[in-house]
mmCIF file with all atom_site columns, C-alpha atoms in Angstrom:
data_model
loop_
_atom_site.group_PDB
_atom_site.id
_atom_site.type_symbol
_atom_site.label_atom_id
_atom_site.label_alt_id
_atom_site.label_comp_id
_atom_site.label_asym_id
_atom_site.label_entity_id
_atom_site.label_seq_id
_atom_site.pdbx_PDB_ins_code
_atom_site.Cartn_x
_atom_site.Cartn_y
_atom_site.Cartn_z
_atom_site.occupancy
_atom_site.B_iso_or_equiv
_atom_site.pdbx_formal_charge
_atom_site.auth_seq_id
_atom_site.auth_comp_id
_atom_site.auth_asym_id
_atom_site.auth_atom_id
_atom_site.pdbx_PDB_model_num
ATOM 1   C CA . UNK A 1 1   ? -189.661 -49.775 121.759 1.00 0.00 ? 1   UNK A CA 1
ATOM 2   C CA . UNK A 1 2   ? -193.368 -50.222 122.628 1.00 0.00 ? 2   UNK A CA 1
ATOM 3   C CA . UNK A 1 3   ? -194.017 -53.096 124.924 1.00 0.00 ? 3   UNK A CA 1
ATOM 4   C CA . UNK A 1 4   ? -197.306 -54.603 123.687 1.00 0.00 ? 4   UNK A CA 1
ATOM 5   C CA . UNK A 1 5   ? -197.497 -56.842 126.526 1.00 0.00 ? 5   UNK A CA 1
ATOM 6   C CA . UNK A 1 6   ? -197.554 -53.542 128.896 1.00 0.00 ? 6   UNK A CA 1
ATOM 7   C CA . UNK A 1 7   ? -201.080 -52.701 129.894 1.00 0.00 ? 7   UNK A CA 1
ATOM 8   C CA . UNK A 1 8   ? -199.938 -48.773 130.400 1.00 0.00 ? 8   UNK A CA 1
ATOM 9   C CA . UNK A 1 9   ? -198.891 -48.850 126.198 1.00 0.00 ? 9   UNK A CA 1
ATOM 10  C CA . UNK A 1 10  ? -201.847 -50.590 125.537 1.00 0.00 ? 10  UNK A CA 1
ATOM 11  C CA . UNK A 1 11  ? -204.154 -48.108 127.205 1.00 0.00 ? 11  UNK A CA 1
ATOM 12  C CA . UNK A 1 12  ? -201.976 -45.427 125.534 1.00 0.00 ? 12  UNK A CA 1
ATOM 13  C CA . UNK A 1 13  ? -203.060 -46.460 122.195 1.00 0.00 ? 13  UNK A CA 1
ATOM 14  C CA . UNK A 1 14  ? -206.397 -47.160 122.586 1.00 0.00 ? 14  UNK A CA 1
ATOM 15  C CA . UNK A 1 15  ? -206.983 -43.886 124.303 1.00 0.00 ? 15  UNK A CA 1
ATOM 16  C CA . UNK A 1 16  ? -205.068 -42.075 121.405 1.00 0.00 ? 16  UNK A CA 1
ATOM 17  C CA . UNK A 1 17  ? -207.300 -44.152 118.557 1.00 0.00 ? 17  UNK A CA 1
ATOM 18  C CA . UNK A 1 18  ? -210.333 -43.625 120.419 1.00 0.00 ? 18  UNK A CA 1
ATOM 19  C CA . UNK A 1 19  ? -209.569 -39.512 120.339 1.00 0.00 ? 19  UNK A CA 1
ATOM 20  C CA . UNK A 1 20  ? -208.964 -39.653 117.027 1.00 0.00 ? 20  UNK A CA 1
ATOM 21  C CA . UNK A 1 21  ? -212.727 -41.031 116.284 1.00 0.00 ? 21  UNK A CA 1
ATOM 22  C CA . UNK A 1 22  ? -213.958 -37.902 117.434 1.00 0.00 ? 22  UNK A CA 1
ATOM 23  C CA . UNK A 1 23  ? -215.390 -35.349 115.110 1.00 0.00 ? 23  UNK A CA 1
ATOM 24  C CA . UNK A 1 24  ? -213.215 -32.028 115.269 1.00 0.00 ? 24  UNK A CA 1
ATOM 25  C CA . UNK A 1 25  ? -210.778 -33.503 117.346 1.00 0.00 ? 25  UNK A CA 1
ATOM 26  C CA . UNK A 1 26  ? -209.777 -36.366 115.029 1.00 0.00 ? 26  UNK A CA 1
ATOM 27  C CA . UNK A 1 27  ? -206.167 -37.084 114.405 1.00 0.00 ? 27  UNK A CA 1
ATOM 28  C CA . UNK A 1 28  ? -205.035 -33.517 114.444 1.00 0.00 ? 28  UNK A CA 1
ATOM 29  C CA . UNK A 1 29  ? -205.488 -34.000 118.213 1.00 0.00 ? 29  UNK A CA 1
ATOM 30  C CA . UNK A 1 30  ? -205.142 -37.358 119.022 1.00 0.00 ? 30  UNK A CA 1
ATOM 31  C CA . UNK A 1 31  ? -201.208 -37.809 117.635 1.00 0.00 ? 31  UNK A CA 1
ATOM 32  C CA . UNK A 1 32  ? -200.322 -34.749 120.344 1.00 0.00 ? 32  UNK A CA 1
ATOM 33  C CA . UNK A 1 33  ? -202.048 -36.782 123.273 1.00 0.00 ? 33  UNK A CA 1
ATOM 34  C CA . UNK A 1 34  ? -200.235 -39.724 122.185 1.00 0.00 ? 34  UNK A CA 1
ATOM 35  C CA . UNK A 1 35  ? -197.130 -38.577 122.405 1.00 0.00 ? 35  UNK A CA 1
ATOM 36  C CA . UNK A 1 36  ? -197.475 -36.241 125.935 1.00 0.00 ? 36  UNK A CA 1
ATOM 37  C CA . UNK A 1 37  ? -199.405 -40.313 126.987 1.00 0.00 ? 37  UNK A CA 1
ATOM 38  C CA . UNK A 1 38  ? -195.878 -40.924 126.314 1.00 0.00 ? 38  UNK A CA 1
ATOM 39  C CA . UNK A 1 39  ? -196.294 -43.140 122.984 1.00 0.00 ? 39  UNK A CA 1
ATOM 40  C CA . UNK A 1 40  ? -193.239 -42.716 120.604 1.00 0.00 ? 40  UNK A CA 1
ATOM 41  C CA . UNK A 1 41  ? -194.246 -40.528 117.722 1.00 0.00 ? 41  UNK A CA 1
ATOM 42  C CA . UNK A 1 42  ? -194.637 -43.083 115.408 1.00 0.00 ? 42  UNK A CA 1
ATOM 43  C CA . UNK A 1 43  ? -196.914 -44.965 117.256 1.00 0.00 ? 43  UNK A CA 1
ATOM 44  C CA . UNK A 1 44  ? -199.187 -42.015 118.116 1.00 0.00 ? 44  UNK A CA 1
ATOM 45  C CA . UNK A 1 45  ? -199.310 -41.743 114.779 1.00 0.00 ? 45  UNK A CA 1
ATOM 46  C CA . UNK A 1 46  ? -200.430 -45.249 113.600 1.00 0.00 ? 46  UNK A CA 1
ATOM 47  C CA . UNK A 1 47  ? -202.762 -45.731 116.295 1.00 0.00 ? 47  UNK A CA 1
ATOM 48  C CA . UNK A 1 48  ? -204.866 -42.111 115.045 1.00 0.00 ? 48  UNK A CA 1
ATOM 49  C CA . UNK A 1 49  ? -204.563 -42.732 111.604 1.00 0.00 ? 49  UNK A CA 1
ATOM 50  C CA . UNK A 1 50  ? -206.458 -46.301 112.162 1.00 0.00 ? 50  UNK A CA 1
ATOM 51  C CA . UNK A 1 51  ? -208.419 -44.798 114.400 1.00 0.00 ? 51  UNK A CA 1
ATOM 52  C CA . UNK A 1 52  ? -209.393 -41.761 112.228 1.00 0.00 ? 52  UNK A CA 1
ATOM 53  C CA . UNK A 1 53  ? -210.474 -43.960 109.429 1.00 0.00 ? 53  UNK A CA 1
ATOM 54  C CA . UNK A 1 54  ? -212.523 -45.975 111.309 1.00 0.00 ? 54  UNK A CA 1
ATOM 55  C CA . UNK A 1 55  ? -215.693 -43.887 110.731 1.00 0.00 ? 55  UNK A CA 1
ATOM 56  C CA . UNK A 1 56  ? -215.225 -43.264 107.130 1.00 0.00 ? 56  UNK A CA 1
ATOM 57  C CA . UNK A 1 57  ? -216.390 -46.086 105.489 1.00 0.00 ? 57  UNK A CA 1
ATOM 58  C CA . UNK A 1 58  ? -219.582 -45.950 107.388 1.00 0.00 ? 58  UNK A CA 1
ATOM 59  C CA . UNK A 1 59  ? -220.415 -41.660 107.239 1.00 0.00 ? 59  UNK A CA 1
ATOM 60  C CA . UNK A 1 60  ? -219.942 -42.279 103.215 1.00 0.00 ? 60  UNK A CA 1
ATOM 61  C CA . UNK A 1 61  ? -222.533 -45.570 103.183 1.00 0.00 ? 61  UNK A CA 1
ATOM 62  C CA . UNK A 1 62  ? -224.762 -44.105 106.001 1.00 0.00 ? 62  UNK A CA 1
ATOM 63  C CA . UNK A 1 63  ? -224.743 -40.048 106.403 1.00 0.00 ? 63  UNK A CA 1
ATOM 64  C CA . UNK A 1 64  ? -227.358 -39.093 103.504 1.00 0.00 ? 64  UNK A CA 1
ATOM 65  C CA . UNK A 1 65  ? -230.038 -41.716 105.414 1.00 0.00 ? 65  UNK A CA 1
ATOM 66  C CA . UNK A 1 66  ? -229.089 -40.389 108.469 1.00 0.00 ? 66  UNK A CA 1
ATOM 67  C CA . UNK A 1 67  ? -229.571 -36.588 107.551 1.00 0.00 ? 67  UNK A CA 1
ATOM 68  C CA . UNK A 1 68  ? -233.059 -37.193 105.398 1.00 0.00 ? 68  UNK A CA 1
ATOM 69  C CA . UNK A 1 69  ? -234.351 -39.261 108.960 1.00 0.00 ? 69  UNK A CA 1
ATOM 70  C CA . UNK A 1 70  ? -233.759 -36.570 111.389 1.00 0.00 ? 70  UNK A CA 1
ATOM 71  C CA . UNK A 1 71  ? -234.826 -33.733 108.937 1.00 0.00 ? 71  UNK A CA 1
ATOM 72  C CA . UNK A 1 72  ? -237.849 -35.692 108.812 1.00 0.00 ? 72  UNK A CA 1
ATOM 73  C CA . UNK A 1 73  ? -238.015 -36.201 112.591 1.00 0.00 ? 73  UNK A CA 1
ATOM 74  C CA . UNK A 1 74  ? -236.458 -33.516 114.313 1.00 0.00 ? 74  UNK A CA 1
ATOM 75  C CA . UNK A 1 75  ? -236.938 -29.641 113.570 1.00 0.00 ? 75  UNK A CA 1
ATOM 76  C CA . UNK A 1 76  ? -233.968 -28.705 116.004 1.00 0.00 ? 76  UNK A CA 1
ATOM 77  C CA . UNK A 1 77  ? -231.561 -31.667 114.515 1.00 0.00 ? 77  UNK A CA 1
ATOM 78  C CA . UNK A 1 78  ? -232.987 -30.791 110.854 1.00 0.00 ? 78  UNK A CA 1
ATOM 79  C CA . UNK A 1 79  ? -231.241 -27.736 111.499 1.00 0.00 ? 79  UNK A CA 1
ATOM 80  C CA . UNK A 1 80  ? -228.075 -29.018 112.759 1.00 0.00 ? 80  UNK A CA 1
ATOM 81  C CA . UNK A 1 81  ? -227.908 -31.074 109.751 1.00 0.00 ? 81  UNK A CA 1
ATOM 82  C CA . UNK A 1 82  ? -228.556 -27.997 107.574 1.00 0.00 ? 82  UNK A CA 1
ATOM 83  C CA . UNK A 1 83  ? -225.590 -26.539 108.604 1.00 0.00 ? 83  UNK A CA 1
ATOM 84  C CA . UNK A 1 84  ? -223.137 -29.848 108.495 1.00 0.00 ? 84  UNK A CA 1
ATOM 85  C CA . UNK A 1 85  ? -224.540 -29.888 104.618 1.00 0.00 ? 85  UNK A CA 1
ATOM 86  C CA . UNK A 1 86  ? -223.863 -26.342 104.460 1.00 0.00 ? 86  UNK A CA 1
ATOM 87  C CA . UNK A 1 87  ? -220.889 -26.501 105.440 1.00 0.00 ? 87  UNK A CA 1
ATOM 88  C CA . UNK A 1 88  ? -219.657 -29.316 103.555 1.00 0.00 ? 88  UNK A CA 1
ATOM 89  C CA . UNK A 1 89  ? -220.855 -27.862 100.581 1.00 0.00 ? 89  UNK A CA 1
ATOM 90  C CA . UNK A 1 90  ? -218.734 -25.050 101.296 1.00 0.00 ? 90  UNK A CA 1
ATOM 91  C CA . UNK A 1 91  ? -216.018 -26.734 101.867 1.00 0.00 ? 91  UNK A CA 1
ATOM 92  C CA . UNK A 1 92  ? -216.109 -28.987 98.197  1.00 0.00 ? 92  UNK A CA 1
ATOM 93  C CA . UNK A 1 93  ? -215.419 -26.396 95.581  1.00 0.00 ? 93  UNK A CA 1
ATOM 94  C CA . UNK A 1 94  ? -211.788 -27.752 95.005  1.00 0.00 ? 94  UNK A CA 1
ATOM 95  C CA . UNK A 1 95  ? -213.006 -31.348 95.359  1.00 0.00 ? 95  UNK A CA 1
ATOM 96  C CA . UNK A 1 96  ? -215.966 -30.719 92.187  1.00 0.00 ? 96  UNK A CA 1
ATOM 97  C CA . UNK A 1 97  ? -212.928 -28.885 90.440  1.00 0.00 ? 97  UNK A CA 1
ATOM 98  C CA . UNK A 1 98  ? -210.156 -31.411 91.265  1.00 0.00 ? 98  UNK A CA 1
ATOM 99  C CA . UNK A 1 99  ? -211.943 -34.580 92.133  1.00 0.00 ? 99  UNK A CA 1
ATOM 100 C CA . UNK A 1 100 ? -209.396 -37.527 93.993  1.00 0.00 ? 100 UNK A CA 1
ATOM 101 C CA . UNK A 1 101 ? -206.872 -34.855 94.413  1.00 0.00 ? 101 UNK A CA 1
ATOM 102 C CA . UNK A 1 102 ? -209.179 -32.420 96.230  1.00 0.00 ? 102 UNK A CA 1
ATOM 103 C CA . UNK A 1 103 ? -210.565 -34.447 98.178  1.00 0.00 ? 103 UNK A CA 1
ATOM 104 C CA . UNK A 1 104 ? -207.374 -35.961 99.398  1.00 0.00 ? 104 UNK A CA 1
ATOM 105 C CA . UNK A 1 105 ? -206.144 -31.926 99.938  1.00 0.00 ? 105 UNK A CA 1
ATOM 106 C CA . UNK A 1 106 ? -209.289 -31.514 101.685 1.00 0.00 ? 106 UNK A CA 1
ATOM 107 C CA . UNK A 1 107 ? -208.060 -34.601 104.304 1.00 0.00 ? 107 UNK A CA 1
ATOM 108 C CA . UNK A 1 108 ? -204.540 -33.793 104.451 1.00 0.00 ? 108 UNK A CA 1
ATOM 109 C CA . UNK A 1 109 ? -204.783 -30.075 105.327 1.00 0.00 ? 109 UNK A CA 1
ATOM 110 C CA . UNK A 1 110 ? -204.367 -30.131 109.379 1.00 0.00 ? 110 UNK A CA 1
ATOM 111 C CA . UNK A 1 111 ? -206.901 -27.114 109.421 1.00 0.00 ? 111 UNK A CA 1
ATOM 112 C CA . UNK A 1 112 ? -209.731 -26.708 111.359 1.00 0.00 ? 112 UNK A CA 1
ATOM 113 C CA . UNK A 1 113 ? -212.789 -28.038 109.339 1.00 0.00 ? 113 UNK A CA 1
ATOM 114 C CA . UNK A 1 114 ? -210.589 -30.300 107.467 1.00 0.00 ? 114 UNK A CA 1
ATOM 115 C CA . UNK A 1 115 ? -210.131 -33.462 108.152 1.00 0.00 ? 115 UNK A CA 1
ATOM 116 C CA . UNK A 1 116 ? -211.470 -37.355 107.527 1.00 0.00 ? 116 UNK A CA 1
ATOM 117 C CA . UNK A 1 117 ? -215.248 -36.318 109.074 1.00 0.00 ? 117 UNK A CA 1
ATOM 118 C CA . UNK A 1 118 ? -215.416 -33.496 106.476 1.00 0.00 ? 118 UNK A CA 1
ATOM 119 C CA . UNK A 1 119 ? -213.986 -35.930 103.968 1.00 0.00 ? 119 UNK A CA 1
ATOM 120 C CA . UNK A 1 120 ? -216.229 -38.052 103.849 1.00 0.00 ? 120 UNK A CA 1
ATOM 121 C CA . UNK A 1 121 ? -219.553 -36.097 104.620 1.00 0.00 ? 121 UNK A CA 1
ATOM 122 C CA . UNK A 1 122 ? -218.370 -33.860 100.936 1.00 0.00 ? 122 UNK A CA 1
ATOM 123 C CA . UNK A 1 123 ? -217.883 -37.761 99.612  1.00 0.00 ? 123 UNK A CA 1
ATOM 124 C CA . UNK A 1 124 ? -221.399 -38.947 100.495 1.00 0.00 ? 124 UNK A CA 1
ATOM 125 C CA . UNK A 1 125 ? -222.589 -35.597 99.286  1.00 0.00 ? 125 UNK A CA 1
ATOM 126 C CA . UNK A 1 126 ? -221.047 -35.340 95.614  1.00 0.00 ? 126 UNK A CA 1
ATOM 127 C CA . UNK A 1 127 ? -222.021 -39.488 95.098  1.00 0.00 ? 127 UNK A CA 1
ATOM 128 C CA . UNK A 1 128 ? -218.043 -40.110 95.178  1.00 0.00 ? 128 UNK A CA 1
ATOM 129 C CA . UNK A 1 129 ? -218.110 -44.029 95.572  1.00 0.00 ? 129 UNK A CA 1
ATOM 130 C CA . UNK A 1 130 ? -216.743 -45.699 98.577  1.00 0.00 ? 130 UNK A CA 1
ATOM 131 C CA . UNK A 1 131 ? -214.085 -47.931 96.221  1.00 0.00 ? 131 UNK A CA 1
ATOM 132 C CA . UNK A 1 132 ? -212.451 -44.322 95.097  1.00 0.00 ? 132 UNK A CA 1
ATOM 133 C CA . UNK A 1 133 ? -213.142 -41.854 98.240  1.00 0.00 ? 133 UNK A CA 1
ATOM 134 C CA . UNK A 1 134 ? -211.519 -44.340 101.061 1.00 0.00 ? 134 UNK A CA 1
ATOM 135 C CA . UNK A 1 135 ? -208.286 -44.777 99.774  1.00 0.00 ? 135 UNK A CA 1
ATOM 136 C CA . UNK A 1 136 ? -208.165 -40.494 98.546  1.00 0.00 ? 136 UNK A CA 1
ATOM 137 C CA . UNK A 1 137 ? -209.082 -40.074 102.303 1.00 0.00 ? 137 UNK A CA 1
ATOM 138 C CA . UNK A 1 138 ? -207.064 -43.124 103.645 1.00 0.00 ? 138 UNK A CA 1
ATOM 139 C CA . UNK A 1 139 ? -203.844 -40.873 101.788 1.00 0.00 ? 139 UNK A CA 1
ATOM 140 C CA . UNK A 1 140 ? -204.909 -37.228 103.096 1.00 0.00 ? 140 UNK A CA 1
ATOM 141 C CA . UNK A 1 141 ? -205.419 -38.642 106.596 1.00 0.00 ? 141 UNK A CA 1
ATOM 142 C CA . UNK A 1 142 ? -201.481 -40.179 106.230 1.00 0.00 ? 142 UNK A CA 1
ATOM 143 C CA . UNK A 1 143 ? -200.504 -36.487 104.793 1.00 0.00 ? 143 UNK A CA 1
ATOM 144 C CA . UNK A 1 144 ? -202.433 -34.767 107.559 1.00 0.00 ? 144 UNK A CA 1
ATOM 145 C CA . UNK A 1 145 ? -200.403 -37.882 110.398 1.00 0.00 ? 145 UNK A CA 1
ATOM 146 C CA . UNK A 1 146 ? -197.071 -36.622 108.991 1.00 0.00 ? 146 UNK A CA 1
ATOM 147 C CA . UNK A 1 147 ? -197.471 -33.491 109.096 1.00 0.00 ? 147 UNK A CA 1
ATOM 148 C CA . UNK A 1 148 ? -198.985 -33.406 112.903 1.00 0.00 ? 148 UNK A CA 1
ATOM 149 C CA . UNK A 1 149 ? -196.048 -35.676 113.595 1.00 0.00 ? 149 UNK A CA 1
ATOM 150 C CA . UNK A 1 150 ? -193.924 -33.307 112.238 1.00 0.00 ? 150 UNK A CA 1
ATOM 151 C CA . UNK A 1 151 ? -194.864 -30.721 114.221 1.00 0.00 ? 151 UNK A CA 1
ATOM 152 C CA . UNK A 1 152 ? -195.490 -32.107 117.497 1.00 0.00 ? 152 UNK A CA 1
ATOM 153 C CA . UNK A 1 153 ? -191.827 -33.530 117.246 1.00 0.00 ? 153 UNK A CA 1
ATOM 154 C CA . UNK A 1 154 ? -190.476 -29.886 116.670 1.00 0.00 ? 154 UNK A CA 1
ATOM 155 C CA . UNK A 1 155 ? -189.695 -31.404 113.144 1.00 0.00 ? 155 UNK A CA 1
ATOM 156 C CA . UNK A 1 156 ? -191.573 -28.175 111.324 1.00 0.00 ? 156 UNK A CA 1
ATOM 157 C CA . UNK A 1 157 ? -192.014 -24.940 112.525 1.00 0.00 ? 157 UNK A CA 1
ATOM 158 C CA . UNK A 1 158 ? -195.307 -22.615 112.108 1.00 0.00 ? 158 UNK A CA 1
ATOM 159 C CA . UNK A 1 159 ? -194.120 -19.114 111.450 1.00 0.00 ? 159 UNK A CA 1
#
């Protein structure tokens, strides 16, 4: 049982939701810190899914703005930018073809270039509104929780 009132379990779970905030890193490696901080599985869990949504609301509003200012103002971050878009366009063929259920694939998938970050960048790109693509990423990013859980308990194996 997690003793809230502990200041050791409360620095556990803010230092796992604060590594699941990061881009790349995100939940995938936040819930496997958690647990070696010595969080019960479960809790690892909760704390990087809240903290891996965190972000999402506000790359979906914001990220478009964002990308036409420093393509504007910056050749070197213009380029940077390219890429992300690249990439993300890349990475939404099953989401144009499959809408909700793509998109929460894309999420849930505990790949590398999947995740809630590329979520919601392919969301702001394809005009998916906020009322539809939060909750498709909110259930990917639960999919993708489990299925880190899963592993890092020994639960699933990877042949």
């Amino acid at each position: 049982m997690l003793d809230w009132f502990s200041e050791t379990a409360l620095r556990q779970l803010l230092g796992t939701l604060l590594v699941s905030v990061v881009p790349v890193i995100e939940l995938r490696g936040a819930i496997p810190i958690g647990v070696a901080l010595g969080l019960h599985p479960f809790w690892a869990m909760l704390a990087s899914i809240v903290g891996n949504m965190l972000p999402v609301p506000f790359i979906i509003l914001f990220v478009r703005h964002v990308f036409t200012w420093l393509k504007r103002h910056s050749p070197l971050l213009g380029r940077l930018v390219q890429k992300l878009e690249d990439k993300a366009h890349n990475k939404s063929a099953v989401v144009i073809k499959y809408r909700a259920i793509g998109l929460c694939l894309l999420v849930a998938v505990p790949f590398p270039g999947t995740g809630a970050w590329t979520g919601s960048l392919v969301a702001a790109l394809l005009d998916i509104p906020l009322r539809e693509a939060v909750p498709t990423i909110l259930l990917g990013v639960i999919i993708a929780g489990l299925i880190v859980t899963g592993v890092t308990c020994g639960v699933i194996t990877i042949f």
